[in-house]
Short mmCIF file of C-alpha atoms and ligand atoms in Angstrom, two decimals:
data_model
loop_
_atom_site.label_atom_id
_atom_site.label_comp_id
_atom_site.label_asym_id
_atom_site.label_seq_id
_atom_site.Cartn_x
_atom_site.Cartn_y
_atom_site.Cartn_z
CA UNK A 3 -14.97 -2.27 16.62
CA UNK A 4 -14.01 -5.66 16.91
CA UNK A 5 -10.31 -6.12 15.96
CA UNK A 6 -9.26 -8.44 13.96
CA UNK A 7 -4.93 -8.93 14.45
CA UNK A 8 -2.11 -10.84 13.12
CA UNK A 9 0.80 -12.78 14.63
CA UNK A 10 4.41 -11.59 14.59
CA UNK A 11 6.25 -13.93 16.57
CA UNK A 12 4.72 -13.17 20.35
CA UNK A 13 3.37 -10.25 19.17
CA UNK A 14 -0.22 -9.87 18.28
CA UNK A 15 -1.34 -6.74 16.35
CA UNK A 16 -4.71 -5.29 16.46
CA UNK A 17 -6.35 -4.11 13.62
CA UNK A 18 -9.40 -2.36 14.05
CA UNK A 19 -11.45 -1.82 11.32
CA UNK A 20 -15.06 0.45 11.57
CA UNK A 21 -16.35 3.54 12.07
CA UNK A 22 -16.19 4.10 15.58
CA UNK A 23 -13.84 7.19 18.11
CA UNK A 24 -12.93 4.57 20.66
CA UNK A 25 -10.26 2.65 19.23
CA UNK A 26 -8.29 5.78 18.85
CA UNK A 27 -9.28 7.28 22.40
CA UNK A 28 -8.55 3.77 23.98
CA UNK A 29 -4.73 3.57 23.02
CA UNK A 30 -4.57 7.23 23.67
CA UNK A 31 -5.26 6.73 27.13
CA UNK A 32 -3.13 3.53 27.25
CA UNK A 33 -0.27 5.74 26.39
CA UNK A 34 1.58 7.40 29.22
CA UNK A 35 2.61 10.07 26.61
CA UNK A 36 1.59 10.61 23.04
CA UNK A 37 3.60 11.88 20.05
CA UNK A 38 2.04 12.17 17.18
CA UNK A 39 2.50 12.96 13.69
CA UNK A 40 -0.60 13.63 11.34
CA UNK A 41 -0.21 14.47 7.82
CA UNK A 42 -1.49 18.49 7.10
CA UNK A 43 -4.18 17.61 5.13
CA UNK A 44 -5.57 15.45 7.41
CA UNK A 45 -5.10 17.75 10.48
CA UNK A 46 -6.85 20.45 8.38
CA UNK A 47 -9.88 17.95 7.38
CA UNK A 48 -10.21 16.70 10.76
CA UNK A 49 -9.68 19.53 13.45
CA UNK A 50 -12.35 18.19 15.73
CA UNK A 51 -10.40 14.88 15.90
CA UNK A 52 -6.79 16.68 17.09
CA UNK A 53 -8.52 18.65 19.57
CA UNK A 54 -9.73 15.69 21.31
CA UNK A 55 -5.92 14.57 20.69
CA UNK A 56 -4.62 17.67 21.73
CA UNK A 57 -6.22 17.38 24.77
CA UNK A 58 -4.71 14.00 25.73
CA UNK A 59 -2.43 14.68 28.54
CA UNK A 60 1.23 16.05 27.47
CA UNK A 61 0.06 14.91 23.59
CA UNK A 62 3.26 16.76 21.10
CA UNK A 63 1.94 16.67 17.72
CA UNK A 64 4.35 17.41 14.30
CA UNK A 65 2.24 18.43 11.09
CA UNK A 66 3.51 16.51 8.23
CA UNK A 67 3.68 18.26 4.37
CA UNK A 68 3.03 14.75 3.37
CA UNK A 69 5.47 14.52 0.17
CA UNK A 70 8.20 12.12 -1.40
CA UNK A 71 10.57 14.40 -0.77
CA UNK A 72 9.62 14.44 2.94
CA UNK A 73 9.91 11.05 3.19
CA UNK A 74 13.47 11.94 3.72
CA UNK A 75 16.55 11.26 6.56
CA UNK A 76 16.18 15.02 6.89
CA UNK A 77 12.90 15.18 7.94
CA UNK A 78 13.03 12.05 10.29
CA UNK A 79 15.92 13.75 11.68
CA UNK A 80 13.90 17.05 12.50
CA UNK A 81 11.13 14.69 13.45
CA UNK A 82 13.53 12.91 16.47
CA UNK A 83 14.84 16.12 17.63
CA UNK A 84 11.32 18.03 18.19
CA UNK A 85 9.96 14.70 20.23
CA UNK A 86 13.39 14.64 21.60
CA UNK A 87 13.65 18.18 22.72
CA UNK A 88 9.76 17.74 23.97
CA UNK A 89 10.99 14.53 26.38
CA UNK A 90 9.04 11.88 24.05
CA UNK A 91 11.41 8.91 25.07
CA UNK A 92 10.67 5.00 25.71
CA UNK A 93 7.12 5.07 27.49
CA UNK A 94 5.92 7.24 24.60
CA UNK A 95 3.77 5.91 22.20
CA UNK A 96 4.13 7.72 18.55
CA UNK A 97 0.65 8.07 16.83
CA UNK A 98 0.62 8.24 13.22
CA UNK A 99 -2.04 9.69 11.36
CA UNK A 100 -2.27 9.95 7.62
CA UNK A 101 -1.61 7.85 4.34
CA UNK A 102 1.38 6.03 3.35
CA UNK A 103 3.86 8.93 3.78
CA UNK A 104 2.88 9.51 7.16
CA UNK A 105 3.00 5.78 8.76
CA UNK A 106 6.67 5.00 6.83
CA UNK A 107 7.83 8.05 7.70
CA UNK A 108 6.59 8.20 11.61
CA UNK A 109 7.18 4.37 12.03
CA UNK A 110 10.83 5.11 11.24
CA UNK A 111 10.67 7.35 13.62
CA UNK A 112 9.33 5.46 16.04
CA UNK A 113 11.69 2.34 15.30
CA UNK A 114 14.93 4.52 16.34
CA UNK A 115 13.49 6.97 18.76
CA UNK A 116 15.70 5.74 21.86
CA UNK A 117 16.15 2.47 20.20
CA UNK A 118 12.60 2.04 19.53
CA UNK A 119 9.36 3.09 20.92
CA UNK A 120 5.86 1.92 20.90
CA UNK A 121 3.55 3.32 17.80
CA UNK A 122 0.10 3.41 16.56
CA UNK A 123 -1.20 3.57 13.19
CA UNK A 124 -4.27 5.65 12.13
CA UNK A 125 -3.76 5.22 8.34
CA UNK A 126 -6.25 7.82 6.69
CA UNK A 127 -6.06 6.58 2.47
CA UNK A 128 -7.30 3.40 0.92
CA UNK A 129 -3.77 2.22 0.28
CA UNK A 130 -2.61 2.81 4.00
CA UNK A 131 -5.50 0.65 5.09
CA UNK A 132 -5.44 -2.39 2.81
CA UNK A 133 -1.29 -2.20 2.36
CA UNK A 134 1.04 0.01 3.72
CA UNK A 135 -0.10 0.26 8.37
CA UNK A 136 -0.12 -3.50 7.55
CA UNK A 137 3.12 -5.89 8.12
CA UNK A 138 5.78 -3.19 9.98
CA UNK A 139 7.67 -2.05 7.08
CA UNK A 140 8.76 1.68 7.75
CA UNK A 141 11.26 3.92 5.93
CA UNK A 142 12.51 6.55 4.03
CA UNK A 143 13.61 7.15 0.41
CA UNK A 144 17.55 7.81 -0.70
CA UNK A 145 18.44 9.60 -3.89
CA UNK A 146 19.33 6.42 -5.08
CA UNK A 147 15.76 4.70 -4.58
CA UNK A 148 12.71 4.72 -2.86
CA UNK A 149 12.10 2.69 0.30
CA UNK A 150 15.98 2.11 0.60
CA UNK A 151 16.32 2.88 4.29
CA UNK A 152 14.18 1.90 6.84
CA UNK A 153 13.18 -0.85 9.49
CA UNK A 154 10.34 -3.59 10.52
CA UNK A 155 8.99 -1.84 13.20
CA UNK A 156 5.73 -3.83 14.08
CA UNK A 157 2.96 -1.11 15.75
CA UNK A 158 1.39 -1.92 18.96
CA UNK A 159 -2.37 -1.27 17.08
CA UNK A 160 -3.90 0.06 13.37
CA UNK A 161 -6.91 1.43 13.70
CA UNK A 162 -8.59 1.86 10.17
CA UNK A 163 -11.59 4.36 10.66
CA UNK A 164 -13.20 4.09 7.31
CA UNK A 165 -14.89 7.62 7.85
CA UNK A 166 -11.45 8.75 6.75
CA UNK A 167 -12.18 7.59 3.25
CA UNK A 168 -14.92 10.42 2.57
CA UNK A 169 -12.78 13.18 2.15
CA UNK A 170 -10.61 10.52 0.08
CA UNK A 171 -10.08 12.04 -3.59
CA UNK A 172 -11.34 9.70 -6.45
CA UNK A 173 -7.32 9.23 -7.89
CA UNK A 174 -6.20 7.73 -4.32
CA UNK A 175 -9.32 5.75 -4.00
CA UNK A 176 -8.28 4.21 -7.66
CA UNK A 177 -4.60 3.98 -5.75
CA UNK A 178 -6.08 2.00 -3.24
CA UNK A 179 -7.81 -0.27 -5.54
CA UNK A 180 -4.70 -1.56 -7.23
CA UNK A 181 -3.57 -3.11 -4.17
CA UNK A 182 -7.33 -4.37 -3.81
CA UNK A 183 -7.16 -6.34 -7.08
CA UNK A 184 -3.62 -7.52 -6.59
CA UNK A 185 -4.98 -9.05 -3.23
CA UNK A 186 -8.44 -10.57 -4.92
CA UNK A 187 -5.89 -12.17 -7.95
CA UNK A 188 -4.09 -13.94 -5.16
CA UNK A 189 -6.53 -14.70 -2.92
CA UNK A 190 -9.11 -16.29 -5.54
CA UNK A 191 -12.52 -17.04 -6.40
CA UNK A 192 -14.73 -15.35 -3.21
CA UNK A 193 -12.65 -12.26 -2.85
CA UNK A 194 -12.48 -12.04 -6.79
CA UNK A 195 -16.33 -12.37 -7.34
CA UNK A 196 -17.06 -10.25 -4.66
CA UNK A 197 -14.54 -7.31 -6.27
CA UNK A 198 -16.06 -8.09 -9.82
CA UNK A 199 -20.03 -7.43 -7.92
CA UNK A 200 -18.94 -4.33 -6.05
CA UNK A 201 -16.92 -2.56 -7.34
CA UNK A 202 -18.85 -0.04 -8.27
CA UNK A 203 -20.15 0.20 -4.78
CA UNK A 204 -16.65 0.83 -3.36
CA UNK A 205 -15.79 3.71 -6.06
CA UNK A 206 -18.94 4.92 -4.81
CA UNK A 207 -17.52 5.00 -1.18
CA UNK A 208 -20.37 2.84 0.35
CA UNK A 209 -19.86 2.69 3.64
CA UNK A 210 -20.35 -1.41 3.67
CA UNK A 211 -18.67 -2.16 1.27
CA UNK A 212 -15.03 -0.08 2.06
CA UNK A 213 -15.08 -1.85 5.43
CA UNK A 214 -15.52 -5.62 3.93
CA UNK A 215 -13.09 -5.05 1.49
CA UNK A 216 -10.15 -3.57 3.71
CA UNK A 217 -11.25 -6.55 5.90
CA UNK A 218 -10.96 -8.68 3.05
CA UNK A 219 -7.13 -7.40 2.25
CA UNK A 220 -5.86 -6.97 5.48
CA UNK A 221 -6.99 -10.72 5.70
CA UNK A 222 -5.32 -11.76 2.93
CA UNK A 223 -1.60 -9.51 3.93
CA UNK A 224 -2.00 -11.19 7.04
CA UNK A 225 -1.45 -14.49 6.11
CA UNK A 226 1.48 -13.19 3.98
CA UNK A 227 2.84 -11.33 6.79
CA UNK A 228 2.26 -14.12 9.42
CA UNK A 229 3.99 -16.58 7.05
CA UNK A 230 7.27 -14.53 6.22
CA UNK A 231 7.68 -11.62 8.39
CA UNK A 232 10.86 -10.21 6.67
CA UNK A 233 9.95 -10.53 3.34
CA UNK A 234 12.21 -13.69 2.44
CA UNK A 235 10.03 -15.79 0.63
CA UNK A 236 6.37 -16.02 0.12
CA UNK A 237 5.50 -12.62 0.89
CA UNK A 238 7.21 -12.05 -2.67
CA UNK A 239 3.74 -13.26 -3.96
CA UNK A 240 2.32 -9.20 -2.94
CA UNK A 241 5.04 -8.05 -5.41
CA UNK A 242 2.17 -9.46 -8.51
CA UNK A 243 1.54 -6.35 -10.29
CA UNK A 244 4.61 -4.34 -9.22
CA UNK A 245 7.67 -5.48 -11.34
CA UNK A 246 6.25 -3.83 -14.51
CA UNK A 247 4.28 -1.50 -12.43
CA UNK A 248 7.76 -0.15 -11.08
CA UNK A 249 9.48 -0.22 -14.27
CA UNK A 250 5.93 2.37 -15.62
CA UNK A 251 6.73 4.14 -12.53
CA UNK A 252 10.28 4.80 -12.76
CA UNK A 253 11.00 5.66 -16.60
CA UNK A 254 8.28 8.21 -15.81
CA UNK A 255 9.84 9.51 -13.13
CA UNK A 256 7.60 8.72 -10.59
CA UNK A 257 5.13 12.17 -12.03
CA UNK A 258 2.72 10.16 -14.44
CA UNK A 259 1.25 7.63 -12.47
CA UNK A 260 0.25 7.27 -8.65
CA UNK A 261 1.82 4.04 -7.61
CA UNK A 262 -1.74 1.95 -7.49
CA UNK A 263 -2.74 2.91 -10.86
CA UNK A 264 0.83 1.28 -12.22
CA UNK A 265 0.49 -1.59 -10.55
CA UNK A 266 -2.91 -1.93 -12.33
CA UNK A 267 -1.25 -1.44 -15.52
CA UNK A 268 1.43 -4.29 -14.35
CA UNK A 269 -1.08 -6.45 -13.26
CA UNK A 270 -2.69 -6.61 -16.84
CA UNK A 271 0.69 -6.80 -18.55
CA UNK A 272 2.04 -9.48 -16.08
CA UNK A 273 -1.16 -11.47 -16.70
CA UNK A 274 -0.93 -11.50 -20.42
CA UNK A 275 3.03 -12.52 -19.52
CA UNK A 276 1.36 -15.58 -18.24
CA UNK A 277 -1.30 -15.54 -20.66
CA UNK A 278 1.56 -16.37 -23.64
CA UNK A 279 3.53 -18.29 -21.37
CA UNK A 280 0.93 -20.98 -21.36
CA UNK A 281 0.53 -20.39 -17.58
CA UNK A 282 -2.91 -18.49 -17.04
CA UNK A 283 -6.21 -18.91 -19.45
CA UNK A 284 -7.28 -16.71 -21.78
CA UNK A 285 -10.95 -16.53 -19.35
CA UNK A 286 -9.16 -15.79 -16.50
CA UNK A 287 -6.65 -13.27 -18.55
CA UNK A 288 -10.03 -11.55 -19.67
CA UNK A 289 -11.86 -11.71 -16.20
CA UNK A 290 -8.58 -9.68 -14.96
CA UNK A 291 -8.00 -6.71 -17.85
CA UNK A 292 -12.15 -6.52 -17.31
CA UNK A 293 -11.98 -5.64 -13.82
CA UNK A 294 -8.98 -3.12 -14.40
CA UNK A 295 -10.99 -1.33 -17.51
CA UNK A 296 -13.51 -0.68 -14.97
CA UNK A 297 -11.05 0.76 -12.43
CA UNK A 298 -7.89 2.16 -13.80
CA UNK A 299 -8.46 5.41 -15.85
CA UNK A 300 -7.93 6.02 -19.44
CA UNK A 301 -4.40 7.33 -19.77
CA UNK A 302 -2.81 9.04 -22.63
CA UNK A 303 0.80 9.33 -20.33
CA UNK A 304 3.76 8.67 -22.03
CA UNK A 305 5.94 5.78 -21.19
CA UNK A 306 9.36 4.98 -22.56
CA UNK A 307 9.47 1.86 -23.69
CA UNK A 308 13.18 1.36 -23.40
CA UNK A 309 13.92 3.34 -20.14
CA UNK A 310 10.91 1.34 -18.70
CA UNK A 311 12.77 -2.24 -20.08
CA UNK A 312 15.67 -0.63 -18.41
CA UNK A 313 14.44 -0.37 -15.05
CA UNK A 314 13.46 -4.28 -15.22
CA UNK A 315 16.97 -4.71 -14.36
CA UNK A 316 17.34 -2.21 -11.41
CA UNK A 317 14.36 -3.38 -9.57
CA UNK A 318 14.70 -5.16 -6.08
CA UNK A 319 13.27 -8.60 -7.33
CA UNK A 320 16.06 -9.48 -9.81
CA UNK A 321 17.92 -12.03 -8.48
CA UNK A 322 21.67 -13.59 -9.44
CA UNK A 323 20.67 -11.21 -12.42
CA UNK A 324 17.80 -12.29 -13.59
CA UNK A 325 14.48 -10.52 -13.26
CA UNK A 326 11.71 -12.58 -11.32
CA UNK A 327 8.22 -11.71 -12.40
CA UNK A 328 5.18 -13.28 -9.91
CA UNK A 329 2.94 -14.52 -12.74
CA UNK A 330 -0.84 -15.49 -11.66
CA UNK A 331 -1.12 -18.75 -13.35
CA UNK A 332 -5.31 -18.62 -12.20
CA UNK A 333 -7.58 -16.62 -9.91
CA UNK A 334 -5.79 -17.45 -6.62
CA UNK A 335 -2.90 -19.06 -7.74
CA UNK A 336 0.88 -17.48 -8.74
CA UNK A 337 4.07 -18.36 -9.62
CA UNK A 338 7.62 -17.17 -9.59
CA UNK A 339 9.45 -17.15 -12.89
CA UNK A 340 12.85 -15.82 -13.91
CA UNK A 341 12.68 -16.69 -17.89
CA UNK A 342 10.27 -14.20 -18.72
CA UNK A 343 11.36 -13.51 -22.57
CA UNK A 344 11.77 -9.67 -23.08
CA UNK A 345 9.57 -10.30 -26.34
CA UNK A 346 6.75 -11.20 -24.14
CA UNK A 347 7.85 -7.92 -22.01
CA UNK A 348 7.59 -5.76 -24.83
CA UNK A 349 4.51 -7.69 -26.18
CA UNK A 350 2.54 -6.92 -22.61
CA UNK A 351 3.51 -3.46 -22.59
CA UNK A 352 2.24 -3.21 -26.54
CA UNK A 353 -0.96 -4.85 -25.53
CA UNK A 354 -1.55 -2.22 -22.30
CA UNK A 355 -0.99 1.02 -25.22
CA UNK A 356 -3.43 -0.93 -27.27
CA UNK A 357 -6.03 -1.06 -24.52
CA UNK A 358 -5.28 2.41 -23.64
CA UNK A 359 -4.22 2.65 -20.29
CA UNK A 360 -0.41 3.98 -21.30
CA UNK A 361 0.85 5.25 -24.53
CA UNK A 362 4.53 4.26 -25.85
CA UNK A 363 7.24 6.40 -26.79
N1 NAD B 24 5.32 0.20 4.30
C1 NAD B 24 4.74 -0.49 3.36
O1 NAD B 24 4.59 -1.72 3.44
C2 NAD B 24 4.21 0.23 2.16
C3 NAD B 24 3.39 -0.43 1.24
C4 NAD B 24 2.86 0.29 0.16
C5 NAD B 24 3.15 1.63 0.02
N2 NAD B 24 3.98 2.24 0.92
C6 NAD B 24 4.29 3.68 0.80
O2 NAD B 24 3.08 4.41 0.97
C7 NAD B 24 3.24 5.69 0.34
C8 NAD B 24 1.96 6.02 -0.40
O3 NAD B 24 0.91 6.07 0.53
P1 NAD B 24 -0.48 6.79 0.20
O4 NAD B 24 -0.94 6.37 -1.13
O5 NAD B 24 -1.36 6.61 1.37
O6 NAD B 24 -0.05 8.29 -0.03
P2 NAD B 24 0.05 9.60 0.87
O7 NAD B 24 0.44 9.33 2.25
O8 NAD B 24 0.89 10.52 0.05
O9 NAD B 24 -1.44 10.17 0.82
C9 NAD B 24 -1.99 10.54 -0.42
C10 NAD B 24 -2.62 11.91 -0.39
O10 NAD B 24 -3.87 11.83 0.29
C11 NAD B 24 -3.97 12.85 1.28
N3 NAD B 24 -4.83 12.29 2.33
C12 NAD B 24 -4.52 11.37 3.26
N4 NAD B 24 -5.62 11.02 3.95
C13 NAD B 24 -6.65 11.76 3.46
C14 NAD B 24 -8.03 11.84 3.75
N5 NAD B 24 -8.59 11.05 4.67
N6 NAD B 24 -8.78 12.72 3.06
C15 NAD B 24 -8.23 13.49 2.08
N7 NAD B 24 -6.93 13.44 1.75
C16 NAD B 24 -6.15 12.58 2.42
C17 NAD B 24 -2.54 13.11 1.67
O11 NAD B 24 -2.38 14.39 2.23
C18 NAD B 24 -1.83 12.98 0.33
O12 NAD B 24 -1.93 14.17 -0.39
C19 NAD B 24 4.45 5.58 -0.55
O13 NAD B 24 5.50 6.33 0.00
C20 NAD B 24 4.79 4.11 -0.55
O14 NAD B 24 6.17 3.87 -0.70
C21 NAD B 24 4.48 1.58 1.98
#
């Protein structure tokens, strides 16, 4: 696999993206010790790959119950005193190995483990590939919100095996591919075309296709993450698709929607935002809600329309009180607006119950 990487001050990560064992079996032997932690799905999918891990030299390995409510101070706690208790200290290298869950959750971990130890990514969904192993942001959630605590915690390697992806169930796949069209709206006309040709061909899991799209997205996170790596100002651009996809989220209590699918639904809404703003074209409005007709699933799920209004206000982009919606004013081009009307809110959301993708209540 030849790795592509991206620049955190001296730092350069590698991201290895392909099909092949030795990625994995090379940084396993460049650690002196091994932790890892691997999601229990995964481990159960995959036994072949943790006996070869198992068999690293001194390798401790934690099963994860990949959940929410995992992704907890409690279970990071448990999680330090096992590799503490097993001597896992600064020359260890943590190895996570699952979706999402499992690299916030470990790279936490990792990022206070004796003040910080070295970790590897092995992110095993869609979404882990193309957004979350990607730019060192690693937590847990608080009863008062998801993500609240956690770290930037850059890993010393990813390494995306797109093999992974076949025991991948169709509903994360779709999860993944809300991220995918976020990055294809902001990166423009060659990524878009190319998602609005194969798309098909990546719901269908072909092989070539998975691994030139999650090098397509880690390509275009990169240059996010290179540019702002502490999320102070243009990496705001990767929140397109996630203020009203929150908002869907959250007044459903996080049990309706998988978080991909709601940003899909806020990517449509926050286009047709710009769409009545005056700020995107009605062509490129249309080339947008086509692409997420053919992705996103019908869905008859129940939103609130005035808890979801609500949670506009609580979410981490409103500024000096004002909510800041990243508007695409074209295929590769956005802006950041704080006058969004709430009668254009409440229009958008109309318009995404009309097309069927949420009902109101
Ligand atoms: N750090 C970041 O920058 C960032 C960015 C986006 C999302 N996130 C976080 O990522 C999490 C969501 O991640 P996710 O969507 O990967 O979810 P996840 O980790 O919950 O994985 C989804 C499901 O897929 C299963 N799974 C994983 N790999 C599999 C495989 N290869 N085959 C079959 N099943 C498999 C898991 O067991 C789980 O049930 C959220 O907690 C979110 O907050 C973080």
């Amino acid at each position: 696999m030849k790795p592509l990487s991206y620049r955190v001050g001296a730092a350069r990560i590698p991201v290895f993206i392909g099909d092949s064992d030795s990625p994995l079996k090379n940084q396993l032997r460049l650690a002196p010790k091994a932790a890892v932690v691997v999601d229990k799905n995964v481990a159960a999918l995959y036994k072949n790959l943790f006996e070869d891990i198992g068999s690293a030299d001194g390798a401790v390995t934690a099963v994860l119950d990949a959940t929410e409510e995992n992704k907890s101070m409690e279970k990071a706690e448990e999680l330090l005193s096992f590799f503490l208790e097993k001597n896992i200290g600064r020359d260890s290298v943590l190895f996570a190995i699952g979706g999402g869950i499992t690299g916030d959750l470990a790279g936490f971990v990792a990022s206070v483990l004796q003040r910080g130890i070295g970790y590897c990514h092995v992110p095993t969904t869609l979404l882990a590939m193309v957004d979350s192993s990607v730019g060192g942001k690693v937590g847990v959630n608080h009863k008062v919100g998801k993500n609240m605590i956690g770290a930037f915690h850059q890993p010393n390697a990813i390494i995306m095996d797109t093999r992974f992806l076949e025991t991948l169930p169709k509903q994360e796949l779709i999860c993944g591919m809300g991220e995918i069209v976020k990055y294809a709206v902001l990166r423009g006309e060659v990524f878009f075309d190319f998602l609005e040709k194969n798309h098909t061909r990546l719901l269908n899991k072909d092989k070539k296709t998975l691994e030139r799209i999650v090098r397509m997205s880690v390509e275009t996170k990169k240059r996010y993450v290179e540019k702002d790596t502490r999320e102070a100002g243009v990496r705001a651009h990767l929140n397109l698709g996630h203020t009203i996809g929150h908002a869907v989220e959250a007044a459903t209590n996080y049990t309706k929607f998988k978080h991909g699918e709601a940003v899909l639904i806020g990517l449509v809404a926050e286009a047709h935002i710009a769409m009545h703003m005056k700020l995107l074209r009605p062509s490129s409005f249309e080339r947008i809600l086509k692409m997420v007709r053919q992705i996103a699933r019908q869905a008859n799920e129940k939103v609130p329309l005035d808890d979801a209004l609500g949670r506009l206000k609580y979410d981490k982009k409103v500024k000096a009180g004002k909510v800041r919606f990243v508007l695409p004013t074209g295929i590769g081009r956005v802006v950041i607006r704080d006058d969004v009307s709430m009668k254009n809110v409440v229009d958008a959301m109309k318009f995404v119950a009309s097309d069927g993708l949420i009902s109101l209540s």
